[in-house]
């Protein structure tokens, strides 16, 4: 029963592990094939990395591969929406889990896929809480301006809790190689980062805002964990200023140009007696123009900040990241997504999701470090079963959608 | 024999294994054909089938298996009594086409009938004390912002009130349920509005506009009573609540762009609904006047005077405005 095993799809590490576990006496051909593939992959890894960067602790470079298909996801999307409507929203928790699972388990790095672990019931509980909070808030605020004020104050103090629990939930529900991600951000830091700093930036006439955005990214990424390994990032304020000022200039220039174009079309239309329709066309034109300017400016910011963030972040001993988003390509992607969404009245959404994931996968690389095979799952160290139970009770995704 | 990735519990190690299924067991062996684990099939926790993604199987305290999907493996790992109906629907052309037709149709039904009906039911169960609280608080807030005490003298105000109460009695409406109040407001201009507890506020600017012609005033006040009688404020609040919940629920998973669209569509739905409420209030006033054999011309005249104060209306306004086109309402009053 010497059945042939196809090793060609195996990652470098899988090959090593297969070779280590193989009895050479019994399967000489397999051993030879494995050795050949291993040296091939090693050669490839050496070529794909610039020689000086490849030191002893670096195992290999890996692309991020996204396997999702539009046709397949379209079926999942449309059926899940209908089921959500038919069940008056209850199924949306299951829909969310299935959608996330589809995207996670179609994302591959170094031969391994991600897993999405959330239980729909956790999400359903979170949604019920969110709906109740939202209903209480909107009814109370409609009934009494005083209550509204109390709610706003309470909301300020609750926001950091909601942010950390949302990020924590998202991370805990994600695993790679059966090891969970985690988030250890604390309330005090979150309050300072998300509430105090933005308020302070108002007094600097928003001049400090890019720095505040940097602090927010630092807070989020320095508190992430993979198993027991910490994420670590060192961000530069200058990059955030470049991104913000660039986005601002781009926004102003595009807005200026489109107003100029609009003015030109106005003067040609003014001869037209149909004043009423001119008015509605300009209203639509302005709304459309606003969205386009918004998309272009935010794309510039996103591309710049994502590249900087990825290139400055690593998981200790496990992995380093590289991001090479080209601003023009991101603008192209988002503008075409926007046009497709409008033309198809929203039915292009699955296609948009798939091609966006594809785009981001293509511009991301991961450098795998030697520690990858020895990460210990953080949850294993959590000896208190009660602590775990309590954490599970609050492990609900308190965010609509 | 099937090959799979096996991730032993507690660390990031990964082994390539082969799986053998017997009647009750799953046998996991390594490349050397050494048996690593023998597990009862009923102990396997299999994630539900999802398109062509790898099948994920977790084994408590042992680890996780990731197996490439195939019909053969599906038959082996999924218990026959547990129908994988979600995956079946998601990949069935029939289900997809039915969804494509039913989705827009059911969304239309929800917004057109479901939400207004729910809002109407919800409005009637709101307790009177809450209605009273909402009304007094809101009037209070308006008094300290956009409203100023009326410039009409107390005597003038009393005279209008007495006339109005007589009119109400003649129309067989409960005059105790409504209180007429006068305010001055540059910001709101010529305006009249009702609170859900029955307080109706008329601005000095409105009184100037109708040149103190009581029949015009009475017609407009009847419109406001229509709002109160039909619980419009509470219906509007519930409608806002339900429609933003529904929009958030179905469309919020698409970040960024859709947020903006959700905002616009909420406004559109909202304004469609509030114009529907205006029609209802109009028809209440017209109906009441007709059944008491009072000419509805006064109502049409009042609307015409209001129309003179508002700017030129276009087709776009019809969608973006809370009040239906005054022209159509005037025609309706003269019908």
XYZ file of C-alpha atoms in Angstrom, chain A residues 152-168 183 185-199 219-220 398:
36
model
C -23.874 61.155 26.517
C -21.785 61.364 29.700
C -22.275 57.639 30.398
C -21.422 56.894 26.788
C -18.081 58.707 27.103
C -17.091 56.423 29.987
C -18.475 53.285 28.341
C -16.769 53.804 24.972
C -13.317 52.542 26.091
C -14.950 49.386 27.514
C -16.791 48.779 24.266
C -13.653 49.296 22.207
C -11.461 46.963 24.255
C -14.108 44.277 24.466
C -14.758 44.442 20.724
C -11.054 44.170 19.868
C -10.537 41.446 22.468
C -5.674 41.490 23.303
C -5.381 46.441 26.555
C -6.582 47.960 29.852
C -9.414 50.412 30.573
C -7.173 53.248 31.858
C -4.967 53.283 28.775
C -7.980 52.953 26.487
C -9.690 55.893 28.212
C -6.598 58.053 27.810
C -6.098 57.012 24.176
C -9.646 57.124 22.859
C -11.197 59.872 25.020
C -8.620 62.192 26.595
C -6.160 62.544 23.712
C -8.809 63.355 21.077
C -10.280 65.993 23.446
C -2.278 51.116 21.780
C -4.121 48.601 19.604
C -21.315 44.268 21.367
